[in-house]
């Protein structure tokens, strides 16, 4: 079964850094697109960053230049390095795996989420 386990969340000061990790199991990790989403108070869940199986990446405009997504296929782990954190980055961050067994079908799997709070 697919499992995604996030870690690394916590309380940090504005301008600080944090690295989130997502340990994946139960599927062929190297073939899957992975992503990080977040949901802040009173907001919709939004895509923060994604990384394809090829290694190409996309970022939300709000985090470009500050966040970096990466993956280690040998460890079945995806990371989100967050620098220059702002209070508006406060949210629950979710790891996502998009598995596409066919060309016209995919299924999203989600971790339980990890809380990131940016406050002075």
Tab-separated table of N, CA, C and O in Angstrom:
chain	number	residue	atom	x	y	z
A	1	UNK	N	0.828	-1.170	0.000
A	1	UNK	CA	0.000	0.000	0.000
A	1	UNK	C	0.881	1.246	0.000
A	1	UNK	O	1.964	1.243	0.555
A	2	UNK	N	0.355	2.289	-0.615
A	2	UNK	CA	1.083	3.540	-0.700
A	2	UNK	C	1.086	4.225	0.658
A	2	UNK	O	0.046	4.344	1.312
A	3	UNK	N	2.261	4.669	1.058
A	3	UNK	CA	2.403	5.431	2.288
A	3	UNK	C	3.290	6.638	2.050
A	3	UNK	O	4.330	6.536	1.395
A	4	UNK	N	2.880	7.768	2.588
A	4	UNK	CA	3.646	8.997	2.533
A	4	UNK	C	3.709	9.556	3.944
A	4	UNK	O	2.672	9.815	4.554
A	5	UNK	N	4.907	9.743	4.445
A	5	UNK	CA	5.094	10.190	5.819
A	5	UNK	C	5.948	11.440	5.827
A	5	UNK	O	7.135	11.391	5.506
A	6	UNK	N	5.335	12.556	6.203
A	6	UNK	CA	6.038	13.825	6.261
A	6	UNK	C	6.727	14.002	7.607
A	6	UNK	O	6.269	13.493	8.630
A	7	UNK	N	7.797	14.772	7.589
A	7	UNK	CA	8.486	15.147	8.807
A	7	UNK	C	9.210	16.460	8.574
A	7	UNK	O	9.394	16.886	7.440
A	8	UNK	N	9.603	17.102	9.653
A	8	UNK	CA	10.397	18.312	9.567
A	8	UNK	C	9.671	19.602	9.863
A	8	UNK	O	10.301	20.666	9.902
A	9	UNK	N	8.371	19.544	10.056
A	9	UNK	CA	7.631	20.750	10.375
A	9	UNK	C	7.937	21.240	11.776
A	9	UNK	O	8.537	20.539	12.586
A	10	UNK	N	7.520	22.472	12.044
A	10	UNK	CA	7.752	23.039	13.351
A	10	UNK	C	7.569	24.531	13.358
A	10	UNK	O	7.025	25.110	12.416
A	11	UNK	N	8.028	25.153	14.422
A	11	UNK	CA	7.941	26.597	14.609
A	11	UNK	C	9.274	27.240	14.274
A	11	UNK	O	10.318	26.829	14.806
A	12	UNK	N	9.239	28.229	13.398
A	12	UNK	CA	10.446	28.965	13.024
A	12	UNK	C	10.150	30.453	12.998
A	12	UNK	O	9.000	30.873	12.851
A	13	UNK	N	11.195	31.249	13.124
A	13	UNK	CA	11.060	32.694	13.062
A	13	UNK	C	11.057	33.175	11.618
A	13	UNK	O	11.613	32.515	10.734
A	14	UNK	N	10.425	34.319	11.348
A	14	UNK	CA	10.513	34.888	10.002
A	14	UNK	C	11.961	35.028	9.565
A	14	UNK	O	12.820	35.446	10.343
A	15	UNK	N	12.213	34.677	8.318
A	15	UNK	CA	13.569	34.693	7.794
A	15	UNK	C	14.331	33.409	8.007
A	15	UNK	O	15.418	33.233	7.436
A	16	UNK	N	13.778	32.511	8.781
A	16	UNK	CA	14.430	31.252	9.066
A	16	UNK	C	14.229	30.228	7.972
A	16	UNK	O	13.588	30.482	6.953
A	17	UNK	N	14.782	29.047	8.211
A	17	UNK	CA	14.742	27.964	7.238
A	17	UNK	C	14.238	26.685	7.878
A	17	UNK	O	14.361	26.476	9.090
A	18	UNK	N	13.694	25.842	7.038
A	18	UNK	CA	13.186	24.555	7.478
A	18	UNK	C	13.240	23.609	6.294
A	18	UNK	O	13.039	24.038	5.150
A	19	UNK	N	13.513	22.345	6.554
A	19	UNK	CA	13.484	21.351	5.492
A	19	UNK	C	12.486	20.260	5.827
A	19	UNK	O	12.604	19.593	6.855
A	20	UNK	N	11.515	20.094	4.953
A	20	UNK	CA	10.537	19.038	5.092
A	20	UNK	C	10.975	17.809	4.316
A	20	UNK	O	11.575	17.922	3.253
A	21	UNK	N	10.650	16.653	4.843
A	21	UNK	CA	10.943	15.395	4.176
A	21	UNK	C	9.663	14.586	4.043
A	21	UNK	O	8.779	14.657	4.895
A	22	UNK	N	9.584	13.822	2.987
A	22	UNK	CA	8.471	12.914	2.776
A	22	UNK	C	9.029	11.566	2.377
A	22	UNK	O	9.609	11.426	1.287
A	23	UNK	N	8.864	10.595	3.244
A	23	UNK	CA	9.312	9.237	2.975
A	23	UNK	C	8.180	8.456	2.323
A	23	UNK	O	7.081	8.370	2.875
A	24	UNK	N	8.456	7.900	1.160
A	24	UNK	CA	7.438	7.219	0.369
A	24	UNK	C	7.704	5.724	0.292
A	24	UNK	O	8.852	5.271	0.275
A	25	UNK	N	6.632	4.962	0.212
A	25	UNK	CA	6.748	3.522	0.049
A	25	UNK	C	5.480	2.987	-0.601
A	25	UNK	O	4.446	3.648	-0.613
A	26	UNK	N	5.569	1.782	-1.143
A	26	UNK	CA	4.404	1.121	-1.692
A	26	UNK	C	4.155	1.348	-3.172
A	26	UNK	O	3.125	0.907	-3.697
A	27	UNK	N	5.072	2.023	-3.842
A	27	UNK	CA	4.953	2.245	-5.281
A	27	UNK	C	6.329	2.494	-5.852
A	27	UNK	O	7.306	2.623	-5.106
A	28	UNK	N	6.403	2.555	-7.171
A	28	UNK	CA	7.690	2.780	-7.827
A	28	UNK	C	7.972	4.272	-7.803
A	28	UNK	O	7.534	5.033	-8.672
A	29	UNK	N	8.698	4.678	-6.805
A	29	UNK	CA	8.911	6.090	-6.529
A	29	UNK	C	9.526	6.831	-7.714
A	29	UNK	O	9.105	7.940	-8.048
A	30	UNK	N	10.519	6.238	-8.342
A	30	UNK	CA	11.252	6.932	-9.400
A	30	UNK	C	10.377	7.286	-10.595
A	30	UNK	O	10.741	8.170	-11.383
A	31	UNK	N	9.240	6.608	-10.757
A	31	UNK	CA	8.347	6.865	-11.880
A	31	UNK	C	7.241	7.865	-11.562
A	31	UNK	O	6.444	8.200	-12.439
A	32	UNK	N	7.188	8.322	-10.337
A	32	UNK	CA	6.078	9.140	-9.884
A	32	UNK	C	6.444	10.616	-9.802
A	32	UNK	O	7.540	10.976	-9.388
A	33	UNK	N	5.493	11.454	-10.201
A	33	UNK	CA	5.598	12.872	-9.902
A	33	UNK	C	5.261	13.086	-8.434
A	33	UNK	O	4.320	12.487	-7.917
A	34	UNK	N	6.014	13.930	-7.780
A	34	UNK	CA	5.809	14.219	-6.370
A	34	UNK	C	5.582	15.707	-6.180
A	34	UNK	O	6.058	16.529	-6.972
A	35	UNK	N	4.870	16.041	-5.137
A	35	UNK	CA	4.600	17.444	-4.896
A	35	UNK	C	4.410	17.762	-3.431
A	35	UNK	O	4.221	16.873	-2.597
A	36	UNK	N	4.492	19.047	-3.156
A	36	UNK	CA	4.157	19.585	-1.848
A	36	UNK	C	3.015	20.571	-2.008
A	36	UNK	O	3.070	21.461	-2.870
A	37	UNK	N	1.998	20.405	-1.202
A	37	UNK	CA	0.868	21.309	-1.141
A	37	UNK	C	0.786	21.885	0.262
A	37	UNK	O	1.361	21.341	1.203
A	38	UNK	N	0.070	22.968	0.396
A	38	UNK	CA	-0.148	23.521	1.722
A	38	UNK	C	-1.542	24.114	1.826
A	38	UNK	O	-2.148	24.498	0.825
A	39	UNK	N	-2.014	24.173	3.048
A	39	UNK	CA	-3.306	24.779	3.319
A	39	UNK	C	-3.183	25.642	4.564
A	39	UNK	O	-2.986	25.126	5.667
A	40	UNK	N	-3.264	26.949	4.370
A	40	UNK	CA	-3.212	27.880	5.472
A	40	UNK	C	-4.588	28.112	6.057
A	40	UNK	O	-5.603	27.695	5.500
A	41	UNK	N	-4.647	28.795	7.192
A	41	UNK	CA	-5.930	29.073	7.843
A	41	UNK	C	-6.875	29.837	6.918
A	41	UNK	O	-6.517	30.890	6.387
A	42	UNK	N	-8.061	29.305	6.718
A	42	UNK	CA	-9.052	29.961	5.889
A	42	UNK	C	-8.761	29.968	4.406
A	42	UNK	O	-9.410	30.699	3.659
A	43	UNK	N	-7.814	29.164	3.975
A	43	UNK	CA	-7.430	29.138	2.570
A	43	UNK	C	-7.641	27.762	1.961
A	43	UNK	O	-7.769	26.762	2.665
A	44	UNK	N	-7.671	27.740	0.643
A	44	UNK	CA	-7.750	26.478	-0.076
A	44	UNK	C	-6.382	25.824	-0.137
A	44	UNK	O	-5.346	26.488	-0.046
A	45	UNK	N	-6.382	24.524	-0.299
A	45	UNK	CA	-5.126	23.825	-0.492
A	45	UNK	C	-4.518	24.253	-1.831
A	45	UNK	O	-5.204	24.301	-2.854
A	46	UNK	N	-3.244	24.564	-1.813
A	46	UNK	CA	-2.581	25.039	-3.010
A	46	UNK	C	-1.287	24.287	-3.255
A	46	UNK	O	-0.616	23.839	-2.325
A	47	UNK	N	-0.942	24.183	-4.518
A	47	UNK	CA	0.325	23.579	-4.899
A	47	UNK	C	1.461	24.522	-4.547
A	47	UNK	O	1.444	25.697	-4.922
A	48	UNK	N	2.446	24.015	-3.849
A	48	UNK	CA	3.642	24.770	-3.515
A	48	UNK	C	4.753	24.479	-4.516
A	48	UNK	O	5.377	25.389	-5.060
A	49	UNK	N	5.007	23.213	-4.743
A	49	UNK	CA	6.063	22.800	-5.646
A	49	UNK	C	5.812	21.378	-6.098
A	49	UNK	O	5.190	20.590	-5.381
A	50	UNK	N	6.284	21.056	-7.275
A	50	UNK	CA	6.209	19.688	-7.755
A	50	UNK	C	7.467	19.345	-8.509
A	50	UNK	O	8.152	20.212	-9.063
A	51	UNK	N	7.760	18.074	-8.526
A	51	UNK	CA	8.921	17.580	-9.245
A	51	UNK	C	8.509	16.330	-10.009
A	51	UNK	O	7.912	15.410	-9.449
A	52	UNK	N	8.799	16.310	-11.276
A	52	UNK	CA	8.450	15.196	-12.121
A	52	UNK	C	9.481	14.079	-12.006
A	52	UNK	O	10.539	14.251	-11.408
A	53	UNK	N	9.159	12.960	-12.607
A	53	UNK	CA	10.094	11.845	-12.601
A	53	UNK	C	11.388	12.194	-13.328
A	53	UNK	O	12.436	11.614	-13.040
A	54	UNK	N	11.308	13.140	-14.253
A	54	UNK	CA	12.479	13.592	-14.986
A	54	UNK	C	13.371	14.516	-14.171
A	54	UNK	O	14.503	14.783	-14.557
A	55	UNK	N	12.844	15.027	-13.071
A	55	UNK	CA	13.567	15.975	-12.255
A	55	UNK	C	13.195	17.422	-12.489
A	55	UNK	O	13.663	18.300	-11.758
A	56	UNK	N	12.379	17.702	-13.485
A	56	UNK	CA	11.946	19.071	-13.720
A	56	UNK	C	11.004	19.513	-12.608
A	56	UNK	O	10.293	18.696	-12.016
A	57	UNK	N	10.987	20.807	-12.339
A	57	UNK	CA	10.248	21.340	-11.196
A	57	UNK	C	9.367	22.510	-11.577
A	57	UNK	O	9.592	23.188	-12.580
A	58	UNK	N	8.359	22.740	-10.753
A	58	UNK	CA	7.489	23.906	-10.850
A	58	UNK	C	7.225	24.423	-9.451
A	58	UNK	O	7.157	23.646	-8.492
A	59	UNK	N	7.056	25.741	-9.338
A	59	UNK	CA	6.825	26.367	-8.053
A	59	UNK	C	5.698	27.376	-8.135
A	59	UNK	O	5.496	28.017	-9.164
A	60	UNK	N	4.992	27.523	-7.035
A	60	UNK	CA	4.058	28.623	-6.923
A	60	UNK	C	4.831	29.935	-6.935
A	60	UNK	O	5.950	30.018	-6.418
A	61	UNK	N	4.241	30.961	-7.520
A	61	UNK	CA	4.917	32.250	-7.590
A	61	UNK	C	5.306	32.773	-6.209
A	61	UNK	O	6.336	33.435	-6.053
A	62	UNK	N	4.503	32.475	-5.221
A	62	UNK	CA	4.731	32.990	-3.885
A	62	UNK	C	5.978	32.420	-3.215
A	62	UNK	O	6.463	32.989	-2.237
A	63	UNK	N	6.498	31.309	-3.733
A	63	UNK	CA	7.654	30.678	-3.096
A	63	UNK	C	8.877	30.627	-3.997
A	63	UNK	O	9.947	30.180	-3.548
A	64	UNK	N	8.755	31.074	-5.222
A	64	UNK	CA	9.886	31.040	-6.141
A	64	UNK	C	11.065	31.820	-5.581
A	64	UNK	O	10.915	32.935	-5.092
A	65	UNK	N	12.218	31.216	-5.672
A	65	UNK	CA	13.418	31.839	-5.157
A	65	UNK	C	13.673	31.578	-3.693
A	65	UNK	O	14.764	31.879	-3.191
A	66	UNK	N	12.687	31.035	-2.995
A	66	UNK	CA	12.832	30.753	-1.572
A	66	UNK	C	12.779	29.266	-1.247
A	66	UNK	O	13.463	28.805	-0.339
A	67	UNK	N	11.957	28.528	-1.974
A	67	UNK	CA	11.777	27.103	-1.719
A	67	UNK	C	12.427	26.293	-2.831
A	67	UNK	O	12.457	26.716	-3.995
A	68	UNK	N	12.902	25.121	-2.478
A	68	UNK	CA	13.472	24.202	-3.445
A	68	UNK	C	12.960	22.794	-3.178
A	68	UNK	O	13.093	22.283	-2.061
A	69	UNK	N	12.390	22.180	-4.196
A	69	UNK	CA	11.963	20.792	-4.088
A	69	UNK	C	13.029	19.907	-4.726
A	69	UNK	O	13.633	20.269	-5.737
A	70	UNK	N	13.262	18.764	-4.122
A	70	UNK	CA	14.232	17.826	-4.655
A	70	UNK	C	13.798	16.414	-4.305
A	70	UNK	O	12.902	16.211	-3.480
A	71	UNK	N	14.424	15.455	-4.939
A	71	UNK	CA	14.089	14.067	-4.651
A	71	UNK	C	15.341	13.219	-4.659
A	71	UNK	O	16.311	13.512	-5.370
A	72	UNK	N	15.318	12.181	-3.869
A	72	UNK	CA	16.392	11.209	-3.808
A	72	UNK	C	15.755	9.854	-4.080
A	72	UNK	O	15.151	9.259	-3.189
A	73	UNK	N	15.886	9.392	-5.305
A	73	UNK	CA	15.227	8.146	-5.685
A	73	UNK	C	15.798	6.929	-4.958
A	73	UNK	O	15.100	5.938	-4.768
A	74	UNK	N	17.057	7.004	-4.568
A	74	UNK	CA	17.664	5.903	-3.830
A	74	UNK	C	17.069	5.767	-2.437
A	74	UNK	O	17.090	4.684	-1.849
A	75	UNK	N	16.546	6.871	-1.904
A	75	UNK	CA	15.961	6.869	-0.567
A	75	UNK	C	14.442	6.944	-0.584
A	75	UNK	O	13.815	6.967	0.478
A	76	UNK	N	13.850	6.996	-1.769
A	76	UNK	CA	12.396	7.138	-1.900
A	76	UNK	C	11.883	8.318	-1.067
A	76	UNK	O	10.881	8.211	-0.351
A	77	UNK	N	12.565	9.428	-1.186
A	77	UNK	CA	12.252	10.592	-0.368
A	77	UNK	C	12.230	11.850	-1.217
A	77	UNK	O	13.085	12.036	-2.090
A	78	UNK	N	11.254	12.701	-0.944
A	78	UNK	CA	11.189	14.014	-1.563
A	78	UNK	C	11.329	15.056	-0.460
A	78	UNK	O	10.840	14.856	0.659
A	79	UNK	N	12.003	16.152	-0.775
A	79	UNK	CA	12.296	17.188	0.194
A	79	UNK	C	11.731	18.528	-0.256
A	79	UNK	O	11.549	18.781	-1.443
A	80	UNK	N	11.499	19.377	0.710
A	80	UNK	CA	11.179	20.766	0.435
A	80	UNK	C	12.037	21.631	1.344
A	80	UNK	O	11.806	21.685	2.556
A	81	UNK	N	13.033	22.265	0.761
A	81	UNK	CA	13.872	23.193	1.492
A	81	UNK	C	13.218	24.563	1.457
A	81	UNK	O	12.978	25.113	0.383
A	82	UNK	N	12.930	25.110	2.613
A	82	UNK	CA	12.236	26.382	2.721
A	82	UNK	C	13.151	27.397	3.393
A	82	UNK	O	13.536	27.221	4.546
A	83	UNK	N	13.489	28.436	2.661
A	83	UNK	CA	14.338	29.504	3.168
A	83	UNK	C	13.565	30.813	3.183
A	83	UNK	O	12.538	30.958	2.526
A	84	UNK	N	14.096	31.775	3.915
A	84	UNK	CA	13.488	33.102	4.000
A	84	UNK	C	11.998	33.016	4.298
A	84	UNK	O	11.170	33.662	3.652
A	85	UNK	N	11.663	32.236	5.284
A	85	UNK	CA	10.263	31.981	5.592
A	85	UNK	C	9.544	33.236	6.066
A	85	UNK	O	10.116	34.072	6.764
A	86	UNK	N	8.292	33.322	5.671
A	86	UNK	CA	7.436	34.447	6.004
A	86	UNK	C	6.236	33.954	6.803
A	86	UNK	O	5.851	32.794	6.693
A	87	UNK	N	5.616	34.836	7.589
A	87	UNK	CA	4.416	34.413	8.324
A	87	UNK	C	3.335	33.829	7.428
A	87	UNK	O	2.623	32.910	7.851
A	88	UNK	N	3.208	34.324	6.215
A	88	UNK	CA	2.196	33.810	5.308
A	88	UNK	C	2.489	32.407	4.798
A	88	UNK	O	1.648	31.802	4.127
A	89	UNK	N	3.668	31.883	5.102
A	89	UNK	CA	3.978	30.493	4.782
A	89	UNK	C	3.390	29.533	5.807
A	89	UNK	O	3.454	28.314	5.614
A	90	UNK	N	2.854	30.063	6.882
A	90	UNK	CA	2.254	29.224	7.909
A	90	UNK	C	1.107	28.409	7.323
A	90	UNK	O	0.167	28.956	6.749
A	91	UNK	N	1.192	27.104	7.461
A	91	UNK	CA	0.199	26.214	6.875
A	91	UNK	C	0.514	24.779	7.271
A	91	UNK	O	1.584	24.488	7.803
A	92	UNK	N	-0.426	23.910	6.985
A	92	UNK	CA	-0.149	22.487	7.025
A	92	UNK	C	0.360	22.094	5.648
A	92	UNK	O	-0.280	22.391	4.636
A	93	UNK	N	1.503	21.453	5.615
A	93	UNK	CA	2.124	21.053	4.369
A	93	UNK	C	1.912	19.565	4.142
A	93	UNK	O	2.166	18.750	5.026
A	94	UNK	N	1.456	19.238	2.947
A	94	UNK	CA	1.124	17.867	2.593
A	94	UNK	C	2.009	17.364	1.467
A	94	UNK	O	2.222	18.062	0.475
A	95	UNK	N	2.468	16.161	1.612
A	95	UNK	CA	3.190	15.477	0.553
A	95	UNK	C	2.198	14.781	-0.364
A	95	UNK	O	1.212	14.190	0.102
A	96	UNK	N	2.454	14.849	-1.657
A	96	UNK	CA	1.573	14.265	-2.658
A	96	UNK	C	2.361	13.379	-3.612
A	96	UNK	O	3.464	13.735	-4.031
A	97	UNK	N	1.788	12.250	-3.937
A	97	UNK	CA	2.323	11.389	-4.985
A	97	UNK	C	1.260	11.208	-6.048
A	97	UNK	O	0.131	10.816	-5.738
A	98	UNK	N	1.608	11.498	-7.281
A	98	UNK	CA	0.698	11.288	-8.397
A	98	UNK	C	1.192	10.088	-9.182
A	98	UNK	O	2.261	10.133	-9.789
A	99	UNK	N	0.406	9.050	-9.128
A	99	UNK	CA	0.751	7.798	-9.787
A	99	UNK	C	-0.103	7.649	-11.034
A	99	UNK	O	-1.330	7.765	-10.966
A	100	UNK	N	0.551	7.409	-12.151
A	100	UNK	CA	-0.130	7.354	-13.446
A	100	UNK	C	0.137	6.019	-14.131
A	100	UNK	O	1.054	5.895	-14.943
A	101	UNK	N	-0.682	5.013	-13.827
A	101	UNK	CA	-0.471	3.706	-14.453
A	101	UNK	C	-0.803	3.663	-15.929
A	101	UNK	O	-0.289	2.799	-16.638
A	102	UNK	N	-1.662	4.567	-16.408
A	102	UNK	CA	-1.992	4.658	-17.820
A	102	UNK	C	-1.893	6.109	-18.272
A	102	UNK	O	-1.806	7.026	-17.454
A	103	UNK	N	-1.962	6.310	-19.576
A	103	UNK	CA	-1.801	7.651	-20.130
A	103	UNK	C	-2.959	8.582	-19.798
A	103	UNK	O	-2.794	9.803	-19.830
A	104	UNK	N	-4.120	8.028	-19.484
A	104	UNK	CA	-5.294	8.843	-19.220
A	104	UNK	C	-5.864	8.648	-17.817
A	104	UNK	O	-7.022	8.980	-17.558
A	105	UNK	N	-5.059	8.114	-16.930
A	105	UNK	CA	-5.513	7.900	-15.571
A	105	UNK	C	-4.393	8.213	-14.600
A	105	UNK	O	-3.229	7.889	-14.850
A	106	UNK	N	-4.742	8.827	-13.510
A	106	UNK	CA	-3.822	9.030	-12.417
A	106	UNK	C	-4.585	9.028	-11.103
A	106	UNK	O	-5.786	9.228	-11.060
A	107	UNK	N	-3.840	8.804	-10.050
A	107	UNK	CA	-4.425	8.831	-8.722
A	107	UNK	C	-3.465	9.530	-7.776
A	107	UNK	O	-2.265	9.250	-7.784
A	108	UNK	N	-4.016	10.426	-6.981
A	108	UNK	CA	-3.224	11.169	-6.014
A	108	UNK	C	-3.294	10.519	-4.647
A	108	UNK	O	-4.371	10.159	-4.171
A	109	UNK	N	-2.139	10.390	-4.028
A	109	UNK	CA	-2.033	9.924	-2.658
A	109	UNK	C	-1.476	11.051	-1.803
A	109	UNK	O	-0.678	11.872	-2.273
A	110	UNK	N	-1.889	11.067	-0.539
A	110	UNK	CA	-1.547	12.165	0.350
A	110	UNK	C	-1.007	11.679	1.675
A	110	UNK	O	-1.454	10.670	2.221
A	111	UNK	N	-0.045	12.416	2.192
A	111	UNK	CA	0.390	12.202	3.546
A	111	UNK	C	-0.559	12.866	4.524
A	111	UNK	O	-1.533	13.521	4.140
A	112	UNK	N	-0.277	12.706	5.797
A	112	UNK	CA	-1.132	13.265	6.836
A	112	UNK	C	-0.906	14.753	7.065
A	112	UNK	O	-1.750	15.424	7.651
A	113	UNK	N	0.212	15.263	6.602
A	113	UNK	CA	0.511	16.673	6.744
A	113	UNK	C	1.408	16.962	7.929
A	113	UNK	O	1.425	16.220	8.913
A	114	UNK	N	2.149	18.046	7.820
A	114	UNK	CA	2.995	18.504	8.913
A	114	UNK	C	2.840	20.013	9.050
A	114	UNK	O	2.816	20.745	8.057
A	115	UNK	N	2.697	20.472	10.272
A	115	UNK	CA	2.438	21.885	10.539
A	115	UNK	C	3.724	22.695	10.475
A	115	UNK	O	4.728	22.350	11.107
A	116	UNK	N	3.670	23.778	9.721
A	116	UNK	CA	4.752	24.760	9.680
A	116	UNK	C	4.189	26.079	10.174
A	116	UNK	O	3.221	26.592	9.612
A	117	UNK	N	4.785	26.613	11.213
A	117	UNK	CA	4.353	27.885	11.773
A	117	UNK	C	5.518	28.856	11.752
A	117	UNK	O	6.583	28.563	12.309
A	118	UNK	N	5.316	29.992	11.109
A	118	UNK	CA	6.343	31.021	11.010
A	118	UNK	C	5.868	32.213	11.830
A	118	UNK	O	4.914	32.895	11.445
A	119	UNK	N	6.527	32.452	12.934
A	119	UNK	CA	6.085	33.494	13.848
A	119	UNK	C	7.247	33.974	14.695
A	119	UNK	O	8.147	33.208	15.027
A	120	UNK	N	7.206	35.246	15.037
A	120	UNK	CA	8.194	35.818	15.929
A	120	UNK	C	7.696	35.845	17.366
A	120	UNK	O	8.410	36.233	18.279
